[in-house]
JSON list of C-alpha atoms in Angstrom, two decimals:
[
{"chain": "A", "resi": 8, "resn": "UNK", "atom": "CA", "xyz": [14.95, 95.15, -114.93]},
{"chain": "A", "resi": 9, "resn": "UNK", "atom": "CA", "xyz": [16.70, 97.89, -116.61]},
{"chain": "A", "resi": 10, "resn": "UNK", "atom": "CA", "xyz": [19.11, 100.21, -114.97]},
{"chain": "A", "resi": 11, "resn": "UNK", "atom": "CA", "xyz": [18.97, 103.78, -114.94]},
{"chain": "A", "resi": 12, "resn": "UNK", "atom": "CA", "xyz": [21.03, 105.64, -117.97]},
{"chain": "A", "resi": 13, "resn": "UNK", "atom": "CA", "xyz": [23.37, 108.55, -117.50]},
{"chain": "A", "resi": 14, "resn": "UNK", "atom": "CA", "xyz": [22.71, 111.62, -119.70]},
{"chain": "A", "resi": 15, "resn": "UNK", "atom": "CA", "xyz": [25.05, 113.42, -121.62]},
{"chain": "A", "resi": 16, "resn": "UNK", "atom": "CA", "xyz": [24.15, 116.57, -119.85]},
{"chain": "A", "resi": 17, "resn": "UNK", "atom": "CA", "xyz": [21.95, 119.53, -119.52]},
{"chain": "A", "resi": 18, "resn": "UNK", "atom": "CA", "xyz": [20.40, 120.39, -123.12]},
{"chain": "A", "resi": 19, "resn": "UNK", "atom": "CA", "xyz": [18.64, 123.86, -122.46]},
{"chain": "A", "resi": 20, "resn": "UNK", "atom": "CA", "xyz": [17.48, 126.22, -120.35]},
{"chain": "A", "resi": 21, "resn": "UNK", "atom": "CA", "xyz": [14.11, 128.23, -120.53]},
{"chain": "A", "resi": 22, "resn": "UNK", "atom": "CA", "xyz": [13.87, 131.24, -118.71]},
{"chain": "A", "resi": 23, "resn": "UNK", "atom": "CA", "xyz": [10.51, 133.04, -117.86]},
{"chain": "A", "resi": 24, "resn": "UNK", "atom": "CA", "xyz": [11.12, 136.82, -118.33]},
{"chain": "A", "resi": 25, "resn": "UNK", "atom": "CA", "xyz": [8.92, 140.17, -117.71]},
{"chain": "A", "resi": 26, "resn": "UNK", "atom": "CA", "xyz": [10.11, 141.85, -120.98]},
{"chain": "A", "resi": 27, "resn": "UNK", "atom": "CA", "xyz": [11.06, 139.81, -123.77]},
{"chain": "A", "resi": 28, "resn": "UNK", "atom": "CA", "xyz": [12.76, 142.97, -125.59]},
{"chain": "A", "resi": 29, "resn": "UNK", "atom": "CA", "xyz": [14.72, 143.62, -122.55]},
{"chain": "A", "resi": 30, "resn": "UNK", "atom": "CA", "xyz": [15.76, 140.30, -122.10]},
{"chain": "A", "resi": 31, "resn": "UNK", "atom": "CA", "xyz": [16.75, 139.67, -125.45]},
{"chain": "A", "resi": 32, "resn": "UNK", "atom": "CA", "xyz": [18.93, 142.75, -125.98]},
{"chain": "A", "resi": 33, "resn": "UNK", "atom": "CA", "xyz": [20.85, 141.33, -122.56]},
{"chain": "A", "resi": 34, "resn": "UNK", "atom": "CA", "xyz": [21.27, 138.03, -123.67]},
{"chain": "A", "resi": 35, "resn": "UNK", "atom": "CA", "xyz": [22.52, 139.15, -127.33]},
{"chain": "A", "resi": 36, "resn": "UNK", "atom": "CA", "xyz": [24.20, 142.34, -126.51]},
{"chain": "A", "resi": 37, "resn": "UNK", "atom": "CA", "xyz": [25.65, 141.75, -123.01]},
{"chain": "A", "resi": 38, "resn": "UNK", "atom": "CA", "xyz": [25.96, 138.10, -123.21]},
{"chain": "A", "resi": 39, "resn": "UNK", "atom": "CA", "xyz": [26.85, 137.18, -126.95]},
{"chain": "A", "resi": 40, "resn": "UNK", "atom": "CA", "xyz": [24.14, 134.24, -127.90]},
{"chain": "A", "resi": 41, "resn": "UNK", "atom": "CA", "xyz": [22.59, 134.47, -131.05]},
{"chain": "A", "resi": 42, "resn": "UNK", "atom": "CA", "xyz": [18.96, 134.64, -131.58]},
{"chain": "A", "resi": 43, "resn": "UNK", "atom": "CA", "xyz": [18.38, 131.43, -133.74]},
{"chain": "A", "resi": 44, "resn": "UNK", "atom": "CA", "xyz": [14.32, 131.20, -133.67]},
{"chain": "A", "resi": 45, "resn": "UNK", "atom": "CA", "xyz": [10.97, 132.94, -132.21]},
{"chain": "A", "resi": 46, "resn": "UNK", "atom": "CA", "xyz": [7.86, 131.08, -131.93]},
{"chain": "A", "resi": 47, "resn": "UNK", "atom": "CA", "xyz": [5.36, 132.73, -134.66]},
{"chain": "A", "resi": 48, "resn": "UNK", "atom": "CA", "xyz": [1.73, 133.10, -133.92]},
{"chain": "A", "resi": 49, "resn": "UNK", "atom": "CA", "xyz": [-0.74, 130.56, -134.80]},
{"chain": "A", "resi": 50, "resn": "UNK", "atom": "CA", "xyz": [-4.49, 131.21, -135.24]},
{"chain": "A", "resi": 51, "resn": "UNK", "atom": "CA", "xyz": [-5.28, 127.90, -133.97]},
{"chain": "A", "resi": 52, "resn": "UNK", "atom": "CA", "xyz": [-3.57, 128.23, -130.37]},
{"chain": "A", "resi": 53, "resn": "UNK", "atom": "CA", "xyz": [-2.19, 130.59, -127.97]},
{"chain": "A", "resi": 54, "resn": "UNK", "atom": "CA", "xyz": [1.57, 130.47, -127.67]},
{"chain": "A", "resi": 55, "resn": "UNK", "atom": "CA", "xyz": [4.04, 132.40, -125.61]},
{"chain": "A", "resi": 56, "resn": "UNK", "atom": "CA", "xyz": [6.45, 135.25, -126.81]},
{"chain": "A", "resi": 57, "resn": "UNK", "atom": "CA", "xyz": [9.23, 133.01, -126.87]},
{"chain": "A", "resi": 58, "resn": "UNK", "atom": "CA", "xyz": [12.53, 133.22, -128.74]},
{"chain": "A", "resi": 59, "resn": "UNK", "atom": "CA", "xyz": [15.47, 130.73, -128.62]},
{"chain": "A", "resi": 60, "resn": "UNK", "atom": "CA", "xyz": [19.13, 131.34, -128.37]},
{"chain": "A", "resi": 61, "resn": "UNK", "atom": "CA", "xyz": [22.62, 129.62, -129.06]},
{"chain": "A", "resi": 62, "resn": "UNK", "atom": "CA", "xyz": [26.40, 130.12, -128.48]},
{"chain": "A", "resi": 63, "resn": "UNK", "atom": "CA", "xyz": [28.53, 128.43, -130.78]},
{"chain": "A", "resi": 64, "resn": "UNK", "atom": "CA", "xyz": [30.62, 125.11, -130.98]},
{"chain": "A", "resi": 65, "resn": "UNK", "atom": "CA", "xyz": [34.50, 125.04, -131.27]},
{"chain": "A", "resi": 66, "resn": "UNK", "atom": "CA", "xyz": [33.70, 124.89, -135.42]},
{"chain": "A", "resi": 67, "resn": "UNK", "atom": "CA", "xyz": [31.63, 127.73, -134.91]},
{"chain": "A", "resi": 68, "resn": "UNK", "atom": "CA", "xyz": [28.30, 126.18, -135.65]},
{"chain": "A", "resi": 69, "resn": "UNK", "atom": "CA", "xyz": [25.06, 126.90, -133.75]},
{"chain": "A", "resi": 70, "resn": "UNK", "atom": "CA", "xyz": [22.56, 124.85, -132.14]},
{"chain": "A", "resi": 71, "resn": "UNK", "atom": "CA", "xyz": [18.90, 124.75, -132.36]},
{"chain": "A", "resi": 72, "resn": "UNK", "atom": "CA", "xyz": [18.95, 126.13, -128.91]},
{"chain": "A", "resi": 73, "resn": "UNK", "atom": "CA", "xyz": [21.10, 126.36, -125.37]},
{"chain": "A", "resi": 74, "resn": "UNK", "atom": "CA", "xyz": [18.53, 129.18, -123.97]},
{"chain": "A", "resi": 75, "resn": "UNK", "atom": "CA", "xyz": [14.74, 129.76, -124.79]},
{"chain": "A", "resi": 76, "resn": "UNK", "atom": "CA", "xyz": [13.34, 133.28, -123.07]},
{"chain": "A", "resi": 77, "resn": "UNK", "atom": "CA", "xyz": [9.42, 133.19, -122.49]},
{"chain": "A", "resi": 78, "resn": "UNK", "atom": "CA", "xyz": [7.96, 136.15, -121.84]},
{"chain": "A", "resi": 79, "resn": "UNK", "atom": "CA", "xyz": [5.90, 135.63, -118.63]},
{"chain": "A", "resi": 80, "resn": "UNK", "atom": "CA", "xyz": [2.02, 137.18, -118.65]},
{"chain": "A", "resi": 81, "resn": "UNK", "atom": "CA", "xyz": [1.94, 140.05, -116.24]},
{"chain": "A", "resi": 82, "resn": "UNK", "atom": "CA", "xyz": [0.12, 139.14, -112.92]},
{"chain": "A", "resi": 83, "resn": "UNK", "atom": "CA", "xyz": [-2.12, 141.77, -111.68]},
{"chain": "A", "resi": 84, "resn": "UNK", "atom": "CA", "xyz": [-0.88, 143.94, -109.64]},
{"chain": "A", "resi": 85, "resn": "UNK", "atom": "CA", "xyz": [2.65, 142.76, -110.28]},
{"chain": "A", "resi": 86, "resn": "UNK", "atom": "CA", "xyz": [5.31, 145.53, -110.37]},
{"chain": "A", "resi": 87, "resn": "UNK", "atom": "CA", "xyz": [7.24, 146.07, -113.64]},
{"chain": "A", "resi": 88, "resn": "UNK", "atom": "CA", "xyz": [10.75, 146.33, -111.77]},
{"chain": "A", "resi": 89, "resn": "UNK", "atom": "CA", "xyz": [10.08, 143.68, -108.76]},
{"chain": "A", "resi": 90, "resn": "UNK", "atom": "CA", "xyz": [12.81, 141.15, -108.47]},
{"chain": "A", "resi": 91, "resn": "UNK", "atom": "CA", "xyz": [15.77, 140.30, -105.91]},
{"chain": "A", "resi": 92, "resn": "UNK", "atom": "CA", "xyz": [19.43, 141.10, -106.25]},
{"chain": "A", "resi": 93, "resn": "UNK", "atom": "CA", "xyz": [20.63, 137.42, -107.20]},
{"chain": "A", "resi": 94, "resn": "UNK", "atom": "CA", "xyz": [22.70, 136.01, -104.47]},
{"chain": "A", "resi": 95, "resn": "UNK", "atom": "CA", "xyz": [24.32, 132.38, -103.87]},
{"chain": "A", "resi": 96, "resn": "UNK", "atom": "CA", "xyz": [22.69, 131.87, -100.55]},
{"chain": "A", "resi": 97, "resn": "UNK", "atom": "CA", "xyz": [18.91, 133.29, -102.20]},
{"chain": "A", "resi": 98, "resn": "UNK", "atom": "CA", "xyz": [15.90, 131.86, -100.24]},
{"chain": "A", "resi": 99, "resn": "UNK", "atom": "CA", "xyz": [13.11, 129.92, -101.76]},
{"chain": "A", "resi": 100, "resn": "UNK", "atom": "CA", "xyz": [12.71, 127.19, -104.32]},
{"chain": "A", "resi": 101, "resn": "UNK", "atom": "CA", "xyz": [13.52, 127.60, -107.99]},
{"chain": "A", "resi": 102, "resn": "UNK", "atom": "CA", "xyz": [16.72, 128.30, -110.39]},
{"chain": "A", "resi": 103, "resn": "UNK", "atom": "CA", "xyz": [19.76, 129.64, -108.48]},
{"chain": "A", "resi": 104, "resn": "UNK", "atom": "CA", "xyz": [21.73, 130.21, -111.33]},
{"chain": "A", "resi": 105, "resn": "UNK", "atom": "CA", "xyz": [22.84, 129.18, -114.90]},
{"chain": "A", "resi": 106, "resn": "UNK", "atom": "CA", "xyz": [26.42, 128.68, -115.78]},
{"chain": "A", "resi": 107, "resn": "UNK", "atom": "CA", "xyz": [27.78, 129.76, -119.19]},
{"chain": "A", "resi": 108, "resn": "UNK", "atom": "CA", "xyz": [31.10, 128.88, -120.31]},
{"chain": "A", "resi": 109, "resn": "UNK", "atom": "CA", "xyz": [33.63, 130.49, -122.76]},
{"chain": "A", "resi": 110, "resn": "UNK", "atom": "CA", "xyz": [35.72, 128.41, -124.60]},
{"chain": "A", "resi": 111, "resn": "UNK", "atom": "CA", "xyz": [38.94, 129.66, -122.92]},
{"chain": "A", "resi": 112, "resn": "UNK", "atom": "CA", "xyz": [40.70, 131.67, -120.70]},
{"chain": "A", "resi": 113, "resn": "UNK", "atom": "CA", "xyz": [41.34, 134.90, -122.94]},
{"chain": "A", "resi": 114, "resn": "UNK", "atom": "CA", "xyz": [37.86, 134.97, -124.67]},
{"chain": "A", "resi": 115, "resn": "UNK", "atom": "CA", "xyz": [36.71, 135.19, -120.91]},
{"chain": "A", "resi": 116, "resn": "UNK", "atom": "CA", "xyz": [39.01, 137.86, -119.71]},
{"chain": "A", "resi": 117, "resn": "UNK", "atom": "CA", "xyz": [37.72, 139.69, -122.80]},
{"chain": "A", "resi": 118, "resn": "UNK", "atom": "CA", "xyz": [33.77, 138.95, -121.80]},
{"chain": "A", "resi": 119, "resn": "UNK", "atom": "CA", "xyz": [34.44, 140.24, -118.33]},
{"chain": "A", "resi": 120, "resn": "UNK", "atom": "CA", "xyz": [36.20, 143.34, -119.42]},
{"chain": "A", "resi": 121, "resn": "UNK", "atom": "CA", "xyz": [33.45, 143.93, -121.96]},
{"chain": "A", "resi": 122, "resn": "UNK", "atom": "CA", "xyz": [30.75, 143.29, -119.02]},
{"chain": "A", "resi": 123, "resn": "UNK", "atom": "CA", "xyz": [32.73, 145.73, -116.83]},
{"chain": "A", "resi": 124, "resn": "UNK", "atom": "CA", "xyz": [32.66, 148.19, -119.48]},
{"chain": "A", "resi": 125, "resn": "UNK", "atom": "CA", "xyz": [28.97, 147.51, -119.85]},
{"chain": "A", "resi": 126, "resn": "UNK", "atom": "CA", "xyz": [28.28, 148.90, -115.98]},
{"chain": "A", "resi": 127, "resn": "UNK", "atom": "CA", "xyz": [27.13, 144.58, -115.42]},
{"chain": "A", "resi": 128, "resn": "UNK", "atom": "CA", "xyz": [27.54, 144.28, -111.65]},
{"chain": "A", "resi": 129, "resn": "UNK", "atom": "CA", "xyz": [29.60, 141.40, -110.47]},
{"chain": "A", "resi": 130, "resn": "UNK", "atom": "CA", "xyz": [28.07, 140.03, -107.35]},
{"chain": "A", "resi": 131, "resn": "UNK", "atom": "CA", "xyz": [30.74, 137.82, -106.62]},
{"chain": "A", "resi": 132, "resn": "UNK", "atom": "CA", "xyz": [34.07, 136.40, -108.49]},
{"chain": "A", "resi": 133, "resn": "UNK", "atom": "CA", "xyz": [35.60, 133.25, -107.68]},
{"chain": "A", "resi": 134, "resn": "UNK", "atom": "CA", "xyz": [38.17, 130.84, -108.28]},
{"chain": "A", "resi": 135, "resn": "UNK", "atom": "CA", "xyz": [36.39, 127.32, -107.90]},
{"chain": "A", "resi": 136, "resn": "UNK", "atom": "CA", "xyz": [39.17, 125.01, -108.40]},
{"chain": "A", "resi": 137, "resn": "UNK", "atom": "CA", "xyz": [37.71, 123.83, -111.53]},
{"chain": "A", "resi": 138, "resn": "UNK", "atom": "CA", "xyz": [36.62, 127.01, -113.15]},
{"chain": "A", "resi": 139, "resn": "UNK", "atom": "CA", "xyz": [37.39, 131.06, -112.83]},
{"chain": "A", "resi": 140, "resn": "UNK", "atom": "CA", "xyz": [33.92, 132.63, -112.38]},
{"chain": "A", "resi": 141, "resn": "UNK", "atom": "CA", "xyz": [32.03, 135.78, -112.03]},
{"chain": "A", "resi": 142, "resn": "UNK", "atom": "CA", "xyz": [28.66, 135.99, -111.22]},
{"chain": "A", "resi": 143, "resn": "UNK", "atom": "CA", "xyz": [26.14, 138.37, -112.50]},
{"chain": "A", "resi": 144, "resn": "UNK", "atom": "CA", "xyz": [22.33, 138.55, -113.22]},
{"chain": "A", "resi": 145, "resn": "UNK", "atom": "CA", "xyz": [20.10, 139.12, -115.99]},
{"chain": "A", "resi": 146, "resn": "UNK", "atom": "CA", "xyz": [17.24, 142.06, -116.26]},
{"chain": "A", "resi": 147, "resn": "UNK", "atom": "CA", "xyz": [15.16, 139.69, -114.13]},
{"chain": "A", "resi": 148, "resn": "UNK", "atom": "CA", "xyz": [17.51, 139.06, -111.29]},
{"chain": "A", "resi": 149, "resn": "UNK", "atom": "CA", "xyz": [18.28, 135.42, -112.60]},
{"chain": "A", "resi": 150, "resn": "UNK", "atom": "CA", "xyz": [21.82, 134.60, -111.61]},
{"chain": "A", "resi": 151, "resn": "UNK", "atom": "CA", "xyz": [24.51, 133.81, -114.29]},
{"chain": "A", "resi": 152, "resn": "UNK", "atom": "CA", "xyz": [27.92, 132.25, -113.86]},
{"chain": "A", "resi": 153, "resn": "UNK", "atom": "CA", "xyz": [30.35, 133.57, -116.52]},
{"chain": "A", "resi": 154, "resn": "UNK", "atom": "CA", "xyz": [33.13, 131.03, -116.51]},
{"chain": "A", "resi": 155, "resn": "UNK", "atom": "CA", "xyz": [35.95, 129.39, -118.22]},
{"chain": "A", "resi": 156, "resn": "UNK", "atom": "CA", "xyz": [36.99, 125.74, -117.18]},
{"chain": "A", "resi": 157, "resn": "UNK", "atom": "CA", "xyz": [40.59, 125.26, -115.71]},
{"chain": "A", "resi": 158, "resn": "UNK", "atom": "CA", "xyz": [42.36, 122.32, -117.50]},
{"chain": "A", "resi": 159, "resn": "UNK", "atom": "CA", "xyz": [41.20, 118.84, -116.71]},
{"chain": "A", "resi": 160, "resn": "UNK", "atom": "CA", "xyz": [44.42, 117.91, -115.07]},
{"chain": "A", "resi": 161, "resn": "UNK", "atom": "CA", "xyz": [43.94, 120.65, -112.48]},
{"chain": "A", "resi": 162, "resn": "UNK", "atom": "CA", "xyz": [40.76, 118.85, -110.97]},
{"chain": "A", "resi": 163, "resn": "UNK", "atom": "CA", "xyz": [40.38, 115.15, -112.13]},
{"chain": "A", "resi": 164, "resn": "UNK", "atom": "CA", "xyz": [42.69, 113.65, -109.32]},
{"chain": "A", "resi": 165, "resn": "UNK", "atom": "CA", "xyz": [40.31, 114.88, -106.63]},
{"chain": "A", "resi": 166, "resn": "UNK", "atom": "CA", "xyz": [36.69, 116.21, -107.75]},
{"chain": "A", "resi": 167, "resn": "UNK", "atom": "CA", "xyz": [35.78, 116.61, -104.37]},
{"chain": "A", "resi": 168, "resn": "UNK", "atom": "CA", "xyz": [38.32, 118.64, -102.98]},
{"chain": "A", "resi": 169, "resn": "UNK", "atom": "CA", "xyz": [38.15, 121.04, -106.24]},
{"chain": "A", "resi": 170, "resn": "UNK", "atom": "CA", "xyz": [34.44, 121.57, -105.46]},
{"chain": "A", "resi": 171, "resn": "UNK", "atom": "CA", "xyz": [35.22, 122.41, -102.15]},
{"chain": "A", "resi": 172, "resn": "UNK", "atom": "CA", "xyz": [37.90, 124.95, -102.90]},
{"chain": "A", "resi": 173, "resn": "UNK", "atom": "CA", "xyz": [36.58, 128.70, -102.99]},
{"chain": "A", "resi": 174, "resn": "UNK", "atom": "CA", "xyz": [39.01, 131.38, -103.57]},
{"chain": "A", "resi": 175, "resn": "UNK", "atom": "CA", "xyz": [37.06, 134.98, -103.26]},
{"chain": "A", "resi": 176, "resn": "UNK", "atom": "CA", "xyz": [38.50, 137.12, -105.65]},
{"chain": "A", "resi": 177, "resn": "UNK", "atom": "CA", "xyz": [37.89, 141.38, -105.75]},
{"chain": "A", "resi": 178, "resn": "UNK", "atom": "CA", "xyz": [34.38, 142.44, -107.83]},
{"chain": "A", "resi": 179, "resn": "UNK", "atom": "CA", "xyz": [35.21, 145.71, -108.33]},
{"chain": "A", "resi": 180, "resn": "UNK", "atom": "CA", "xyz": [37.94, 147.96, -109.67]},
{"chain": "A", "resi": 181, "resn": "UNK", "atom": "CA", "xyz": [40.81, 146.95, -111.91]},
{"chain": "A", "resi": 182, "resn": "UNK", "atom": "CA", "xyz": [41.93, 144.30, -109.97]},
{"chain": "A", "resi": 183, "resn": "UNK", "atom": "CA", "xyz": [38.43, 142.38, -110.72]},
{"chain": "A", "resi": 184, "resn": "UNK", "atom": "CA", "xyz": [39.87, 141.59, -114.07]},
{"chain": "A", "resi": 185, "resn": "UNK", "atom": "CA", "xyz": [43.20, 139.89, -113.10]},
{"chain": "A", "resi": 186, "resn": "UNK", "atom": "CA", "xyz": [43.16, 136.43, -113.59]},
{"chain": "A", "resi": 187, "resn": "UNK", "atom": "CA", "xyz": [46.03, 134.49, -112.24]},
{"chain": "A", "resi": 188, "resn": "UNK", "atom": "CA", "xyz": [47.11, 131.18, -113.67]},
{"chain": "A", "resi": 189, "resn": "UNK", "atom": "CA", "xyz": [48.93, 129.56, -110.46]},
{"chain": "A", "resi": 190, "resn": "UNK", "atom": "CA", "xyz": [45.77, 127.18, -109.73]},
{"chain": "A", "resi": 191, "resn": "UNK", "atom": "CA", "xyz": [46.10, 124.56, -107.11]},
{"chain": "A", "resi": 192, "resn": "UNK", "atom": "CA", "xyz": [46.39, 121.11, -108.46]},
{"chain": "A", "resi": 193, "resn": "UNK", "atom": "CA", "xyz": [43.77, 118.67, -106.66]},
{"chain": "A", "resi": 194, "resn": "UNK", "atom": "CA", "xyz": [44.55, 115.03, -106.03]},
{"chain": "A", "resi": 195, "resn": "UNK", "atom": "CA", "xyz": [48.00, 114.91, -107.62]},
{"chain": "A", "resi": 196, "resn": "UNK", "atom": "CA", "xyz": [50.37, 112.53, -106.18]},
{"chain": "A", "resi": 197, "resn": "UNK", "atom": "CA", "xyz": [54.06, 113.29, -105.25]}
]
């Protein structure tokens, strides 16, 4: 009898979007992803308008894709601007948010400053115990957690306690760009 095998993790995410050009600009110019490919039309089949994006590894390499955007066909009578403001407690079934990690605290601080300068709304800012995070949304209302991971020794002693820790932080003004490093340690034995 075979046993379940634990996967390495999530390989990529595909988001349906209203306007691929608007979303392309957000994901490249605001979030910093690189567009690595685009589906080309084929005479023998119908294909969606779809583009593929990559972050970079520690060595600066791209992948085949971490994220893909697919332009959703317009529904009859649907509004071009119809979407909810993102909320962690939003009702309904489906994707709540995608978490995107920056490689370190310094690059994350530069990114959230850049987001603020571009007028991106911070819906939520929180020290999660294992990450420091800012929640934003893309032009279609998809929730995005912009984060950097805290050192493993902060949270690995008690992952459950770290997951249950939440320190709400300011989302507006200069205080929204302040990041303290006096993090609690979870599961540390004295």
